Each structure stands twice: as structure tokens, then as C-alpha cells.
Tab-separated table of C-alpha atoms in Angstrom:
chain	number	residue	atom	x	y	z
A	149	UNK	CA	15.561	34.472	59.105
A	150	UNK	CA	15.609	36.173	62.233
A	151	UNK	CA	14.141	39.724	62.590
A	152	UNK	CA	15.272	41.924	65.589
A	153	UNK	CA	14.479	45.799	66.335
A	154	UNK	CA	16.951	46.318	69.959
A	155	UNK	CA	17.384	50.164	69.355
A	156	UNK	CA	19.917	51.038	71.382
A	157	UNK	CA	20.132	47.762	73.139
A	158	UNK	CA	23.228	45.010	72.901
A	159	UNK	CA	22.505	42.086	70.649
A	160	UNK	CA	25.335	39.908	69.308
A	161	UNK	CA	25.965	36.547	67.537
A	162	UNK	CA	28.617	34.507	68.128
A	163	UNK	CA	29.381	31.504	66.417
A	164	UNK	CA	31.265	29.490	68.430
A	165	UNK	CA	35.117	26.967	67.139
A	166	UNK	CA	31.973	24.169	66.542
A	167	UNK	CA	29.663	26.234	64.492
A	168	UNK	CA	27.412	26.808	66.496
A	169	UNK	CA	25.783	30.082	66.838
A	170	UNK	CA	24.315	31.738	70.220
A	171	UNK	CA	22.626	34.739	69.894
A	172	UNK	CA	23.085	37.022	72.597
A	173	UNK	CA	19.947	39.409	72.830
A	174	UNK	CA	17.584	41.329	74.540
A	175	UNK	CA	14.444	39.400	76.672
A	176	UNK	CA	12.313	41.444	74.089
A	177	UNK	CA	13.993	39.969	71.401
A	178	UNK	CA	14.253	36.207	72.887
A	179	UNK	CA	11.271	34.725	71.243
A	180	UNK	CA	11.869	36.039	67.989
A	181	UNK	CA	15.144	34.148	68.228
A	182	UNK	CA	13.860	31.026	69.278
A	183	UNK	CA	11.667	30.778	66.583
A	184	UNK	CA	14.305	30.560	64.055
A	185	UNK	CA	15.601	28.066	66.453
A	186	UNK	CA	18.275	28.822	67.452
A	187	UNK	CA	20.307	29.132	71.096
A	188	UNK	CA	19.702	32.228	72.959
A	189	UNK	CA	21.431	33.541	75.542
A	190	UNK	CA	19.162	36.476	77.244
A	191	UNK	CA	19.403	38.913	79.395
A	192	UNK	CA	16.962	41.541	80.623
A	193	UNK	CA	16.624	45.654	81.403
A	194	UNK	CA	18.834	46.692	84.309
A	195	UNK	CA	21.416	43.385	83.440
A	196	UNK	CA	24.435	43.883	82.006
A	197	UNK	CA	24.694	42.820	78.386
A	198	UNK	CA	28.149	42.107	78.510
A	199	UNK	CA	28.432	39.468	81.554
A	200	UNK	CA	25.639	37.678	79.233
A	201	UNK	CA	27.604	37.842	76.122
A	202	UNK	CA	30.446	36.423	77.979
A	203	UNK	CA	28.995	33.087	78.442
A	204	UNK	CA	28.567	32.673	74.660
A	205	UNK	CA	32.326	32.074	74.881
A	206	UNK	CA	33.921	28.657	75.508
A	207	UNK	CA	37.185	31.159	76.657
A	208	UNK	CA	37.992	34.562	76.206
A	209	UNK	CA	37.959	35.943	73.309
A	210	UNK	CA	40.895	37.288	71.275
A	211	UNK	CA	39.249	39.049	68.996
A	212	UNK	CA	35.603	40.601	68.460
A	213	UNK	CA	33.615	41.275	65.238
A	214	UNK	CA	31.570	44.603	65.348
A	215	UNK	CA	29.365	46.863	63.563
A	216	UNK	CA	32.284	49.720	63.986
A	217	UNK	CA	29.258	52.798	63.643
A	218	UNK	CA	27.047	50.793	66.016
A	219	UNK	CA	29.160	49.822	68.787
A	220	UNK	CA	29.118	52.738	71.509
A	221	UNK	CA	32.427	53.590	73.055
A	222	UNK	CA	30.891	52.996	76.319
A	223	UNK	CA	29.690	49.641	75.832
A	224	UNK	CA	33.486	48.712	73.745
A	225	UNK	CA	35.037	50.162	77.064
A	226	UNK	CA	32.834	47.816	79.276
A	227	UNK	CA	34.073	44.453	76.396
A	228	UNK	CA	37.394	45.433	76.959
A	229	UNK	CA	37.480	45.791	81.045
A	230	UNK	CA	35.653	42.111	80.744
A	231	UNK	CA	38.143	40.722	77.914
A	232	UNK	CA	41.574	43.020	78.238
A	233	UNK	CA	43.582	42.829	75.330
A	234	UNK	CA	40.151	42.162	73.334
A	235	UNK	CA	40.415	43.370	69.518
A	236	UNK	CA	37.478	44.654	67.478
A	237	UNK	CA	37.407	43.577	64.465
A	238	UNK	CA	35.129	46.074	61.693
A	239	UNK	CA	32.295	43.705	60.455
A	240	UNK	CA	30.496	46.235	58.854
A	241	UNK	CA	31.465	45.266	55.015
A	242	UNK	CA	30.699	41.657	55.354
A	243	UNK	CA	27.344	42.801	57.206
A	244	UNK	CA	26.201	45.716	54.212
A	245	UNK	CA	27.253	43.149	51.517
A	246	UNK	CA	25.025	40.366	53.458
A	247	UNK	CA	21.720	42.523	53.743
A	248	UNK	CA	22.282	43.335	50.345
A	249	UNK	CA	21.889	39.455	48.940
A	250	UNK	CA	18.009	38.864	48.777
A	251	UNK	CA	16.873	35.593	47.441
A	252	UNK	CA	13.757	35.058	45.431
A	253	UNK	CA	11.430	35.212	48.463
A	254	UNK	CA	12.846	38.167	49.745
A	255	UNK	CA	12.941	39.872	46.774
A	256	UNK	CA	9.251	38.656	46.217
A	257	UNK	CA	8.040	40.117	49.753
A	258	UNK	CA	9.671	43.463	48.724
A	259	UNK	CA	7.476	43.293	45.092
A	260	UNK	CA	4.333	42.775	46.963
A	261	UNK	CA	5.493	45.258	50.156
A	262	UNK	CA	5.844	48.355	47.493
A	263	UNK	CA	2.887	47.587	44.929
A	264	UNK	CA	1.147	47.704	48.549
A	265	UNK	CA	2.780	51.219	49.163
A	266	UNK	CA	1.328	52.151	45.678
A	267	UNK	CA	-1.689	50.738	46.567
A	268	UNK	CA	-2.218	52.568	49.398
A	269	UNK	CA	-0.777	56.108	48.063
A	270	UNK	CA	-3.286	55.981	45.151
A	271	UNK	CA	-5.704	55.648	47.712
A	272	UNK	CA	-5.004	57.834	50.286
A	273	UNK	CA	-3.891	60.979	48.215
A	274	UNK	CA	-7.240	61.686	46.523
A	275	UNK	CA	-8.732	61.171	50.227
A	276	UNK	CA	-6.728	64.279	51.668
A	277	UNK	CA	-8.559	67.400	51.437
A	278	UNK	CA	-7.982	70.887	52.730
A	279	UNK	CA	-8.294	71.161	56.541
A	280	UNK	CA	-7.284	67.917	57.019
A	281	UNK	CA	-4.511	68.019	59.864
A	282	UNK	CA	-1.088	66.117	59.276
A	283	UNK	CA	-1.864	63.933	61.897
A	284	UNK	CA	-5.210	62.513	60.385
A	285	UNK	CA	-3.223	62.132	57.060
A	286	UNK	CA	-0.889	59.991	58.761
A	287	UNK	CA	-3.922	58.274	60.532
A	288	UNK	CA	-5.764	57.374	57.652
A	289	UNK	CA	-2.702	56.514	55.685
A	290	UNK	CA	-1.822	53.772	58.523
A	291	UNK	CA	-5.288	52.359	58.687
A	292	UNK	CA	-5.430	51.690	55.135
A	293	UNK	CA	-2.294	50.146	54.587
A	294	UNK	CA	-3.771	48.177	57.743
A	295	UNK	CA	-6.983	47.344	55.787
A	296	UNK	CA	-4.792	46.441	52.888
A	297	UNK	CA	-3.285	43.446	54.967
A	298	UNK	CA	0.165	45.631	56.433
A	299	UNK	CA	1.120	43.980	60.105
A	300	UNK	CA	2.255	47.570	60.259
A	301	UNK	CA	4.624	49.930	58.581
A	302	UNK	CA	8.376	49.977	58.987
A	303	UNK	CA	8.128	53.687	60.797
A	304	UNK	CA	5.658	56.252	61.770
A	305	UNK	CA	4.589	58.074	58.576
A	306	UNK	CA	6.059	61.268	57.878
A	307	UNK	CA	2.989	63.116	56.135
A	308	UNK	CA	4.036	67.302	56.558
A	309	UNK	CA	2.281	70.473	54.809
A	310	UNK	CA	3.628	74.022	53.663
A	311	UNK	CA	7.354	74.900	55.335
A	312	UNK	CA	7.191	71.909	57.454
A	313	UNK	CA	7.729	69.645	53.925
A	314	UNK	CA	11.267	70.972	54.583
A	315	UNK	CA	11.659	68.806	57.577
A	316	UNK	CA	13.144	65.259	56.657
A	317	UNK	CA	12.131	63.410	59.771
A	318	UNK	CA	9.489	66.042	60.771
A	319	UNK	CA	6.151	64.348	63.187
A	320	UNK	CA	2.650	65.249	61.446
A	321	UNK	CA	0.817	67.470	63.933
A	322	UNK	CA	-2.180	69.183	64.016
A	323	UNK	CA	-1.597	71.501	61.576
């Protein structure tokens, strides 16, 4: 139940000999964490992750779960000076075979998240007309998922014309 977007910053959970979890996170991701309620430990820009993450422990740990293509090598380096002799441990199959279990309201808010997409594509697409620049595709494509109830969408939409179709990840300009 908790939701977190920290990019390319440090958050971990550890769940401590008495079952009880800590989240270790980002200040921008504290309050999302609390409202699940659960304990946070937080740290901010410019601290170091790792000191915070070390007083989730009730000793030093032997061992460390990780997302193995995740974890930089600079920030394992830093875990190990703090911990020597720490292990990592690759979490990622019990993590991919975790996001893939949905329950019934999960599954349910990606039903009504995709007949929204359709929704919005059946819309937009007979809106578009020639001379209309990538960028005000995008725009209007946004505001009417918007108007359709969206808090947002999950990334910037990638709306491209003629050889710039070709670019996977391409940014609408103004062509």
C-alpha cells in the first residue's frame, strides 16, 4: 500500500528479528510512508542515506537484501565501508514475483486506469489535425485525461510525427 517514486535516491525496508518494518526513505517520500502507517526513518538531500539506514538495525547486519540492477556500486561500496563483511543478497525474484500478484482492487484500478486510456485516445485522436505541433498533442492529450478524472499520468506523453515516430522515448516538440 505504499507508493514511492525516489529516482535515483536510497529507499530501503527493513524488517527487523520482531517483525517490524522501518522504512528507510527519502524526506520526499516520508509522508507517503506514514500514511500507510508505518515507521519511517528519514533522511534528507545532502545526508547520507546510509548512516540513516543504519539505525534501522538493532546490530549490524550480516547480510543485505537488494534489488541487484538497482543498487549502484557506489552506494554498495559506501554499505560495505559502514557494515564490512556485509553480504548482498539478490532480492530481485521475490520483488518481480511480488509486483506481479494484484488482488481484486488492484486489478480493478488497472480495468478502470486503461478503459480511461481508451477513453481518452478515442478522444484525442480525431482532435489532432495537421499543423498541430507534438507538443500541443501531448498538451491536449494530458488535459483530457485530466478532465476525465486522471491525478496525472504515469510519464510525460510520448506523442512524435514523421521520422521522429522512430524514437522510443523521443520528447514532443514543436514540430
Amino acid at each position: 500500500g505504499v507508493r514511492l517514486e525516489p529516482h535515483e535516491r536510497f529507499v530501503g525496508l527493513v524488517l527487523r528479528p520482531n517483525r517490524e518494518a522501518v522504512w528507510v526513505v527519502p524526506a520526499l517520500e516520508a509522508e507517503a510512508v506514514r500514511e500507510s502507517g508505518l515507521a519511517a526513518i528519514v533522511y534528507r538531500d545532502g545526508e547520507d542515506p546510509v548512516q540513516a539506514l543504519a539505525q534501522a538495525f538493532f546490530g549490524p547486519p550480516a547480510a543485505l537484501f537488494v534489488e541487484k540492477s538497482v543498487l549502484s556500486l557506489a552506494r554498495a561500496e559506501a554499505l560495505q565501508g559502514r557494515f564490512p563483511g556485509l553480504r548482498f543478497l539478490d532480492a530481485t525474484p521475490a520483488v518481480v514475483r511480488l509486483r506481479r500478484k494484484k488482488d481484486a482492487a488492484e486489478r480493478e484500478r488497472l480495468r478502470a486506469a486503461a478503459a480511461l486510456a481508451d477513453a481518452v485516445l478515442a478522444e484525442v485522436l480525431p482532435a489532432i489535425r495537421p499543423g498541430m505541433t507534438e507538443r500541443a498533442a501531448a498538451a491536449l492529450l494530458e488535459a483530457r485525461a485530466r478532465a476525465r478524472g486522471a491525478e496525472g499520468l504515469g510519464f510525460p506523453p510520448i506523442v512524435l510525427t514523421g521520422r521522429r515516430t522512430a524514437l522510443p522515448h523521443g520528447v514532443p516538440g514543436e514540430v
